[in-house]
Every structure is written in C-alpha cells, then in structure tokens.
PDB file of C-alpha atoms and ligand atoms in Angstrom:
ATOM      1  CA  UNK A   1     108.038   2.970  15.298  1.00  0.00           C
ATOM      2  CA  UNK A   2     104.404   2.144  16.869  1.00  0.00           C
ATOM      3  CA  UNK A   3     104.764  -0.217  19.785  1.00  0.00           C
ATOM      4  CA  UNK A   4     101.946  -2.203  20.451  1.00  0.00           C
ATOM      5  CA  UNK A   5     103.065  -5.265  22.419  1.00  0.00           C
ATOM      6  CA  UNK A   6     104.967  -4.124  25.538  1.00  0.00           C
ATOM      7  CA  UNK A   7     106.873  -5.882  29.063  1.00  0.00           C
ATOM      8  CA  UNK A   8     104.762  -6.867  32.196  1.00  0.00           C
ATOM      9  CA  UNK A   9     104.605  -5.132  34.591  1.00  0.00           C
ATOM     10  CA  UNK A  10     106.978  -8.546  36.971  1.00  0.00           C
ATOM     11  CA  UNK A  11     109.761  -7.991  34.013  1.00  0.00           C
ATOM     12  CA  UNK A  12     110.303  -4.551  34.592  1.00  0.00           C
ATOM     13  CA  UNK A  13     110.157  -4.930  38.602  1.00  0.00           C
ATOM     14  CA  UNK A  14     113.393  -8.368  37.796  1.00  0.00           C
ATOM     15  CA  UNK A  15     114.710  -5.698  35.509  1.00  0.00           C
ATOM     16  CA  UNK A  16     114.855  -3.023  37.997  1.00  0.00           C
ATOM     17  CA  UNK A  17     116.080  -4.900  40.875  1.00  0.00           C
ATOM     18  CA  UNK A  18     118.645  -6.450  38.717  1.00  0.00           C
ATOM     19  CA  UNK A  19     117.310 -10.373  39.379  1.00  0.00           C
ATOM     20  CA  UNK A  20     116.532 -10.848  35.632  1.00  0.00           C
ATOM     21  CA  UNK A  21     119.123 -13.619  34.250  1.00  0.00           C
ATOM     22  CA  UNK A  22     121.262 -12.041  31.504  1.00  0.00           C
ATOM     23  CA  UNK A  23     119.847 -13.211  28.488  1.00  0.00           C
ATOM     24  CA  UNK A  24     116.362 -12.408  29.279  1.00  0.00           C
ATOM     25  CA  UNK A  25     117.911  -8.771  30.597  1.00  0.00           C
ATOM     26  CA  UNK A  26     119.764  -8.187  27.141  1.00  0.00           C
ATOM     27  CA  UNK A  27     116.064  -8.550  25.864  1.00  0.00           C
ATOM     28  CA  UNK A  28     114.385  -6.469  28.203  1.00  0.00           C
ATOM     29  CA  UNK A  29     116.906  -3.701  28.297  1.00  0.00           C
ATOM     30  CA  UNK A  30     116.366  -3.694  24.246  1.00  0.00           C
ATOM     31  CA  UNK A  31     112.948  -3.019  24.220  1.00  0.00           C
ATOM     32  CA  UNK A  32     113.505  -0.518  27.347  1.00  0.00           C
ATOM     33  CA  UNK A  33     115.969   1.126  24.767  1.00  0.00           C
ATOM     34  CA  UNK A  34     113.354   1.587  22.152  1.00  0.00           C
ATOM     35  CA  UNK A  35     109.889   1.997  24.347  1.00  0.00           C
ATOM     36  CA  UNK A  36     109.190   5.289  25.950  1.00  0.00           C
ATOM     37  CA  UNK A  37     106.112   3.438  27.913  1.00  0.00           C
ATOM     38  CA  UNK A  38     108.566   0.943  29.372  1.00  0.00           C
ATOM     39  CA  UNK A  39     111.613   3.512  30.117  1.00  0.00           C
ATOM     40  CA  UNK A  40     109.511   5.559  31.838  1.00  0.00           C
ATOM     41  CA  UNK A  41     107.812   2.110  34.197  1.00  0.00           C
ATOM     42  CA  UNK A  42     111.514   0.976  34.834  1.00  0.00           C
ATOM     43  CA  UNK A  43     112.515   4.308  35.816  1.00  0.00           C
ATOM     44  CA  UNK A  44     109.479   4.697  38.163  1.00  0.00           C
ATOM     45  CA  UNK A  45     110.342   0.940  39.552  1.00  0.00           C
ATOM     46  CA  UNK A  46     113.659   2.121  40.221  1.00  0.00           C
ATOM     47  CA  UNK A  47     112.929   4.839  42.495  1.00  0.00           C
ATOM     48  CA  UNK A  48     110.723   3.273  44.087  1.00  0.00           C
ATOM     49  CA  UNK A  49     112.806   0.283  44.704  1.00  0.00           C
ATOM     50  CA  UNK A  50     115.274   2.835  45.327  1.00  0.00           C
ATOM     51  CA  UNK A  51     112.916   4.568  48.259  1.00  0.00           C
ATOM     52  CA  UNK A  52     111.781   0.800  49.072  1.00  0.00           C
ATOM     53  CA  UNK A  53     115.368  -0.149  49.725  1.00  0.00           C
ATOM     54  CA  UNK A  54     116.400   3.157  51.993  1.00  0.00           C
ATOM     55  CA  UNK A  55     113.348   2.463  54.246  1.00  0.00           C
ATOM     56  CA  UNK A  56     114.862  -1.149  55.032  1.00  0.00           C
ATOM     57  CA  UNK A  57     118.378  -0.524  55.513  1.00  0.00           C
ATOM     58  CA  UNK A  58     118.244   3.461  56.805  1.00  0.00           C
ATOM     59  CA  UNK A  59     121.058   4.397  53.751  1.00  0.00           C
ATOM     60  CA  UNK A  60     120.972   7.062  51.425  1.00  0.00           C
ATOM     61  CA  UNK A  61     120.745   6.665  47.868  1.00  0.00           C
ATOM     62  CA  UNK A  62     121.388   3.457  46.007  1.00  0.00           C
ATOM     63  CA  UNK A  63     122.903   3.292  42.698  1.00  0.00           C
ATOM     64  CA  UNK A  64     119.794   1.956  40.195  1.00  0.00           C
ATOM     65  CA  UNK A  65     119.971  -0.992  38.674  1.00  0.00           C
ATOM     66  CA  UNK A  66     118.693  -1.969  34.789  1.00  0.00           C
ATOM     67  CA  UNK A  67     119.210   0.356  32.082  1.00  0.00           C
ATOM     68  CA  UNK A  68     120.162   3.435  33.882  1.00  0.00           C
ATOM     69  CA  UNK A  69     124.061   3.096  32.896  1.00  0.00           C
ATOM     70  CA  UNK A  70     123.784   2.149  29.476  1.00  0.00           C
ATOM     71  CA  UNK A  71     120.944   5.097  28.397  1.00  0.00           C
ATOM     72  CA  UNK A  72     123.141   7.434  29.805  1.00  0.00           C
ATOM     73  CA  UNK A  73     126.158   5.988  28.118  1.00  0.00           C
ATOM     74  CA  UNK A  74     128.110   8.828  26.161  1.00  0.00           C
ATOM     75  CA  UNK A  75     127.673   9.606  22.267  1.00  0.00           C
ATOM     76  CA  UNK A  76     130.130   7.033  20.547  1.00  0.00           C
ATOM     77  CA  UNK A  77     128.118   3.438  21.108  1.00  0.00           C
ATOM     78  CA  UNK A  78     124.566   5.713  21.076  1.00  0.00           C
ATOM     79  CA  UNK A  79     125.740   7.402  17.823  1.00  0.00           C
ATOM     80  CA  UNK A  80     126.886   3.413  16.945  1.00  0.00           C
ATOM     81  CA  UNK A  81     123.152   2.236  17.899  1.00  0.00           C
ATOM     82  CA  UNK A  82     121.655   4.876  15.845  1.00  0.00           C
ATOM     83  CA  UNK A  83     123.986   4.173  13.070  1.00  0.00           C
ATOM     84  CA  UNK A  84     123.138   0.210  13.119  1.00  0.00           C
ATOM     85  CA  UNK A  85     118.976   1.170  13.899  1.00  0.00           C
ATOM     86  CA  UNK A  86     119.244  -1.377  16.844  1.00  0.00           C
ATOM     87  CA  UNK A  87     118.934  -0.873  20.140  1.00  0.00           C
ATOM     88  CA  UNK A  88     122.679  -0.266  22.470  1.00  0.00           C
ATOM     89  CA  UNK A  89     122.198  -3.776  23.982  1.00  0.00           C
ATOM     90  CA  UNK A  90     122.254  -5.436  20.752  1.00  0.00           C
ATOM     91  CA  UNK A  91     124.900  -3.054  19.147  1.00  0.00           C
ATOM     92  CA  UNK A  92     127.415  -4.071  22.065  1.00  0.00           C
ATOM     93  CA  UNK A  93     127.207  -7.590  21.050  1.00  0.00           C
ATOM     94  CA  UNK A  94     127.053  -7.737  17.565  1.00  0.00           C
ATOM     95  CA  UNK A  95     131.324  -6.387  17.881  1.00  0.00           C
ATOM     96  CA  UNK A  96     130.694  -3.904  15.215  1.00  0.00           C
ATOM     97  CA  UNK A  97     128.702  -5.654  12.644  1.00  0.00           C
ATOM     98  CA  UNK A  98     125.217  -5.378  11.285  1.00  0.00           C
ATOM     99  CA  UNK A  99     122.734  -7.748  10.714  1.00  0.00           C
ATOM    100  CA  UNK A 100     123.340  -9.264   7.258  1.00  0.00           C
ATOM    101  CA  UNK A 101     127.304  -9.220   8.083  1.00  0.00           C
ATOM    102  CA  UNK A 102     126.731 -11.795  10.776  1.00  0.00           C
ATOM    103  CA  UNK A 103     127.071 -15.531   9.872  1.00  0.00           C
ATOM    104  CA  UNK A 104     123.585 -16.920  10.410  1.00  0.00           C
ATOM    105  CA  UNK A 105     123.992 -21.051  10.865  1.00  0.00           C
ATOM    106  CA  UNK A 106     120.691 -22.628   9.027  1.00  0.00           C
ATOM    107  CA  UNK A 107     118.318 -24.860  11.160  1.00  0.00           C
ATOM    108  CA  UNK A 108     115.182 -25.763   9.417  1.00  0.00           C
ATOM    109  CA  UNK A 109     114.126 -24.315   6.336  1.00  0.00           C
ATOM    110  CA  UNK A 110     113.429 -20.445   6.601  1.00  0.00           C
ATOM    111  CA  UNK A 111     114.968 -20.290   9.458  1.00  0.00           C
ATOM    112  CA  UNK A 112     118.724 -19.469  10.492  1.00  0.00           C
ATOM    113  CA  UNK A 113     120.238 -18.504  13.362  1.00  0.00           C
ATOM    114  CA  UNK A 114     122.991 -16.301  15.184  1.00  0.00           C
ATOM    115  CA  UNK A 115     124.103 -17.479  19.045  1.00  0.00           C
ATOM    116  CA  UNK A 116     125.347 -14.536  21.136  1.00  0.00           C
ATOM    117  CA  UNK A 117     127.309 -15.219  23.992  1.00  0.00           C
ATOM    118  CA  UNK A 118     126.073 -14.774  27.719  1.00  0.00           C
ATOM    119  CA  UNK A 119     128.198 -14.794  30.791  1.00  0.00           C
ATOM    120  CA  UNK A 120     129.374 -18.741  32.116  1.00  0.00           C
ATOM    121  CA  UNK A 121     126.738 -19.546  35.027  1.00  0.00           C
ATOM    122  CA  UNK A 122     123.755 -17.761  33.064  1.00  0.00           C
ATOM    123  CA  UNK A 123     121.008 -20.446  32.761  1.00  0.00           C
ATOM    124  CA  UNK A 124     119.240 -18.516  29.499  1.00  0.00           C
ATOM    125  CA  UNK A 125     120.431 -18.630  25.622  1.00  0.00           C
ATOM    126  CA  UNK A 126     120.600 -15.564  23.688  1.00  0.00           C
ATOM    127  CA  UNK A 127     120.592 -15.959  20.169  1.00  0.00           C
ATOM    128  CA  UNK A 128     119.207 -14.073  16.912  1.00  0.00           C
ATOM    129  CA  UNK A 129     116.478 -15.744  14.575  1.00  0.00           C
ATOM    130  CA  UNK A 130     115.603 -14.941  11.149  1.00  0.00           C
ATOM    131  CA  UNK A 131     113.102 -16.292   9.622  1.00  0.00           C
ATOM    132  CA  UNK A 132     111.928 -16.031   5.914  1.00  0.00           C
ATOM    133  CA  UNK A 133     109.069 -14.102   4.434  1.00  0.00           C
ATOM    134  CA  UNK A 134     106.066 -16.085   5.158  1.00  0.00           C
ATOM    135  CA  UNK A 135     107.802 -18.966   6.759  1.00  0.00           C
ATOM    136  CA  UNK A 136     105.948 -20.133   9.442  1.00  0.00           C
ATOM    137  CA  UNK A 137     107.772 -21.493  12.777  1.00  0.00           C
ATOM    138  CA  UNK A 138     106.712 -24.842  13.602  1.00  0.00           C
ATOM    139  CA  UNK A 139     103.902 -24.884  16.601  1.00  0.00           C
ATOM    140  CA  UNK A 140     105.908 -24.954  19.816  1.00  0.00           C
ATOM    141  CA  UNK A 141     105.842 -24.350  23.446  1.00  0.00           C
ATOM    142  CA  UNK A 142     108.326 -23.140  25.951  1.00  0.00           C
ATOM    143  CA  UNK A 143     109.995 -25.231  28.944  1.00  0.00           C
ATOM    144  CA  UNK A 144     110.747 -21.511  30.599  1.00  0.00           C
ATOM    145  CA  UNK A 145     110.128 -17.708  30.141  1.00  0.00           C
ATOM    146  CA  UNK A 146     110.694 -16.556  26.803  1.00  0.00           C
ATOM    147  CA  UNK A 147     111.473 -13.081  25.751  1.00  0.00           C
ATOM    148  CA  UNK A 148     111.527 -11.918  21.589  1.00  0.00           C
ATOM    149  CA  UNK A 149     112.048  -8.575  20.419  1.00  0.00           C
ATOM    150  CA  UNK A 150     111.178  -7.992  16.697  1.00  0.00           C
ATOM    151  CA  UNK A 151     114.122  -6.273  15.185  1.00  0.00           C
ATOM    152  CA  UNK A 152     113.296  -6.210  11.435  1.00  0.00           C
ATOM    153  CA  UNK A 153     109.854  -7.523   9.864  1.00  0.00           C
ATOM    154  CA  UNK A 154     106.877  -8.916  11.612  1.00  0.00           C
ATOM    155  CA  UNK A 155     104.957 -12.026  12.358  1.00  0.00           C
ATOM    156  CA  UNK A 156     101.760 -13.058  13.692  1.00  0.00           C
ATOM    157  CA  UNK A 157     100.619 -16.199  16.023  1.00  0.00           C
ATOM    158  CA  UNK A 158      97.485 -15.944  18.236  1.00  0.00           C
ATOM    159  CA  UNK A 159      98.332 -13.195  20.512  1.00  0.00           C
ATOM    160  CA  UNK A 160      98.275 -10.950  17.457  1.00  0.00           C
ATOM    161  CA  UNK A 161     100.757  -9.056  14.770  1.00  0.00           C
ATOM    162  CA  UNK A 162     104.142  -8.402  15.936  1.00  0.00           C
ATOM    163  CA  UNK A 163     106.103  -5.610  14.127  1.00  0.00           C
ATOM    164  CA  UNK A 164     109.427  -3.527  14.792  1.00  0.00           C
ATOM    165  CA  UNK A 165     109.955  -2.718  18.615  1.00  0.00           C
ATOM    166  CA  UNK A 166     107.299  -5.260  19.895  1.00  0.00           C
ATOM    167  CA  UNK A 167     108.079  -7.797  22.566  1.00  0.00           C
ATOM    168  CA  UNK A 168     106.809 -10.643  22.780  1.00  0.00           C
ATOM    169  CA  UNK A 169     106.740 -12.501  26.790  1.00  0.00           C
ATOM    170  CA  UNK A 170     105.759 -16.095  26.481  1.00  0.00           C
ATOM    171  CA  UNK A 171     105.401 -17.887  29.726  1.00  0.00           C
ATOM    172  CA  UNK A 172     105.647 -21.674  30.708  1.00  0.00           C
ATOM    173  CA  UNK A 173     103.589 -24.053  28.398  1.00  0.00           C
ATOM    174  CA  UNK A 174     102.675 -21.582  26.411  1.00  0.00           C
ATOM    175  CA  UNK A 175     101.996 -22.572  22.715  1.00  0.00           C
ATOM    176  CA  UNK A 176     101.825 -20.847  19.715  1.00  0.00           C
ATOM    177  CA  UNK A 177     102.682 -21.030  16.102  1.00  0.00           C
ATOM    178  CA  UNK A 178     104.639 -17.596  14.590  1.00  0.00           C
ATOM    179  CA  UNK A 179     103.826 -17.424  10.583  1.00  0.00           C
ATOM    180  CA  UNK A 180     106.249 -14.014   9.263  1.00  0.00           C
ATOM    181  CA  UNK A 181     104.698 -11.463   7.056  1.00  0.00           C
ATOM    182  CA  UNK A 182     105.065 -12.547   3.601  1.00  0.00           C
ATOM    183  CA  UNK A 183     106.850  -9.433   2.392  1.00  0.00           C
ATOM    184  CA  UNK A 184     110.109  -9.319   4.071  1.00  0.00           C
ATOM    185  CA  UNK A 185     111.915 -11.354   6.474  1.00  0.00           C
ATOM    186  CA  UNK A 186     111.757 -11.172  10.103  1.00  0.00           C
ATOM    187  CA  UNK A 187     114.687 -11.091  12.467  1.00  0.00           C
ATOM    188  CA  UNK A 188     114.275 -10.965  16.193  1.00  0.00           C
ATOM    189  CA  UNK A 189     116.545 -11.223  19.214  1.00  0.00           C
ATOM    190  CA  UNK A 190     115.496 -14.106  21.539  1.00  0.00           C
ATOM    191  CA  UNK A 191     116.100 -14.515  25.112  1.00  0.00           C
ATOM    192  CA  UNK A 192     115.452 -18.566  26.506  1.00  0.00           C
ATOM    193  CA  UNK A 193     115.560 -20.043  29.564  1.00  0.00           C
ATOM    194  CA  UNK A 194     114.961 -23.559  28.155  1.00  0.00           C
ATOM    195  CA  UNK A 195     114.586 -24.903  24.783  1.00  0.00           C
ATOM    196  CA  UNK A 196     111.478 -24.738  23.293  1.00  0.00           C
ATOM    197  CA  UNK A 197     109.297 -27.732  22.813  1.00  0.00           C
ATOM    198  CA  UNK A 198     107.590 -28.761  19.958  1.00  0.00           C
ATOM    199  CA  UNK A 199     104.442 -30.382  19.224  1.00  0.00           C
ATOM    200  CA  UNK A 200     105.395 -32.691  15.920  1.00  0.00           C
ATOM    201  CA  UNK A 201     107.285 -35.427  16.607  1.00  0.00           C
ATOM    202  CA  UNK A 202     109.784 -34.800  13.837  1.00  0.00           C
ATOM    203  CA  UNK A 203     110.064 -31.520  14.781  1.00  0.00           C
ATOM    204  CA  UNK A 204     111.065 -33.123  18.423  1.00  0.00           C
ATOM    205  CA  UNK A 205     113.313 -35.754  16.734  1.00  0.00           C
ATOM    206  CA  UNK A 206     115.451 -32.992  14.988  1.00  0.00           C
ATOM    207  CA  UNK A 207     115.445 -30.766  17.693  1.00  0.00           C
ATOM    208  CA  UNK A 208     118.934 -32.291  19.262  1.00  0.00           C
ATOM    209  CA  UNK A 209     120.872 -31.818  15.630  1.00  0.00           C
ATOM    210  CA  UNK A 210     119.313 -28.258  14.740  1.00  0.00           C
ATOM    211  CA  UNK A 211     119.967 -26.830  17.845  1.00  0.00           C
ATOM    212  CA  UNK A 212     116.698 -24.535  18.211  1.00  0.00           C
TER     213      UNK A 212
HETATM  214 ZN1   ZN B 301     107.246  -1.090  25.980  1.00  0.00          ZN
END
C-alpha cells in the first residue's frame, strides 16, 4: 500500500486529545491504522499532549487518548482485521461481515450505500459508499468537515488520484467532483458532519429521497 494523501496536522492534534466527534474519529483512527506517517504524528501528539497536560495540572501520567487502545488490542480482532484487509475500526463495525456481504441500499446510479451506526448525541454520519467503475459522483460541496478513506479502488477529483489507504479531508465549501477509476469499483468509508450539497438542482431536489 503507497499512501500518498495523508491527515492534517489539526486532525491528528482532535484525534489525540480525543475532541474529534465519532464519526469523523472512526475515519481518522482508520487511516491511523493503516499509515505509519500518521501513527507515528498521533503518537508524538500524544505525548506531548500528555507532557502538555502534566505541566497544567502537576499529575503524573495520563492515559492517551486516540488509537492507543485499539493498536494495542490483542490478536483475535487484529488477526480479524487482517483477515477482512480493513483496518480494526472498520472490522468492529461491520459485526463480522465483509464488504460484499453487507446490504448496500442504492441512491443514484453507481452509487450505493451502507449506514453504520454512531453513538445517539454524535452530530456526524458514518456510512460506506461504493461507487461503480468510472461512475462519476455528481459535483458537490460540503456543509461541514468531511473525512473519506479509500478502502477498495480509487478515484480522482482536482486534488488528485486517490487509491487504497488515502484520505481524503475536505473542509467547508469545498467543491469537487470524484470520477472512480474505470477498472474496478471504489468503496470508501465516509465520515460527515453535514450533508453534502450539490451544485445541480436535480441533484438538490433528490437529495431528501436518496438520502446522500
Ligand atoms: Zn497518513
């Protein structure tokens, strides 16, 4: 796996203190799960929030906060996650299926997807999307932060080609246009905290019925 596209520097810094809402964590911790680069910048923003934290309050050592627990979970849901090629985070809330067991619900054409439940009171939406070789997603932009792992396949929009293990952070009123690589279809895990909006009106008029 080559990672190109990896977190900012602010989303490991909410992961690491623990602020990030759960959705966009489940996301996050993913990539963490997969990404060297990242594991080793969370771990760094741990201690350091973990030094940080002493200094204010004069106590010893905190118990860190992100991924810490589940990376050094013991070898039954690892040897699971290995088993499944996704990352823990996913694994844990998939209940034991893979990808093409899950029921998908179709939205538009060449595109279906799979909710996954997040704690009452969470603001975000955590869902899988899989979208069909060469389908392009319909130009859109984003009410909140966005977070999208690629978990199978890859797409490209203007920020460049995103492939297995990349994450894609889109901000506020950001707008872009995916189009999937033709070959094979693309699945990703997507983190919201608001739905997207579209630029086409009937894309906007469908929106409510659809439920993307
Ligand atoms: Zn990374």
């Amino acid at each position: 796996m080559r990672i190109t596209h990896h977190l900012d520097a602010t989303t490991i810094l909410a992961l690491a203190s623990g602020t990030l809402d759960e959705a966009l964590g489940v996301v996050a911790a993913s990539h963490v799960w997969w990404c060297g680069k990242c594991r080793a910048a969370l771990k760094e923003a741990e201690r350091l929030g973990g030094v940080l934290l002493n200094r204010l309050t004069g106590t010893a050592d905190q118990p860190s906060a992100g991924e810490g627990g589940a990376a050094a979970g013991s070898g039954e849901p690892q040897a699971l996650a290995e088993n499944i090629g996704l990352p823990l985070p996913v694994v844990s809330r998939l209940g034991g299926l893979s990808l093409s067991d899950l029921r998908w619900r179709w939205a538009v054409p060449g595109l279906s997807l799979h909710e996954l439940a997040v704690a009452k009171g969470g603001k975000g939406r955590l869902f899988l999307l899989r979208m069909a070789g060469g389908a392009a997603v319909p130009q859109h932009g984003h009410g909140g932060e966005e977070l999208t792992l690629i978990l199978r396949g890859s797409y490209s929009d203007r920020f460049g080609r995103f492939a297995v293990g990349d994450i894609a952070e889109l901000h506020r009123n950001v707008v872009h246009r995916p189009v999937v690589d033709k070959n094979d279809n693309c699945i990703c895990l997507v983190a919201t905290e608001a739905p997207a909006r579209f630029t086409s009106l009937i894309m906007r008029m469908i929106q409510p019925f659809v439920r993307i």
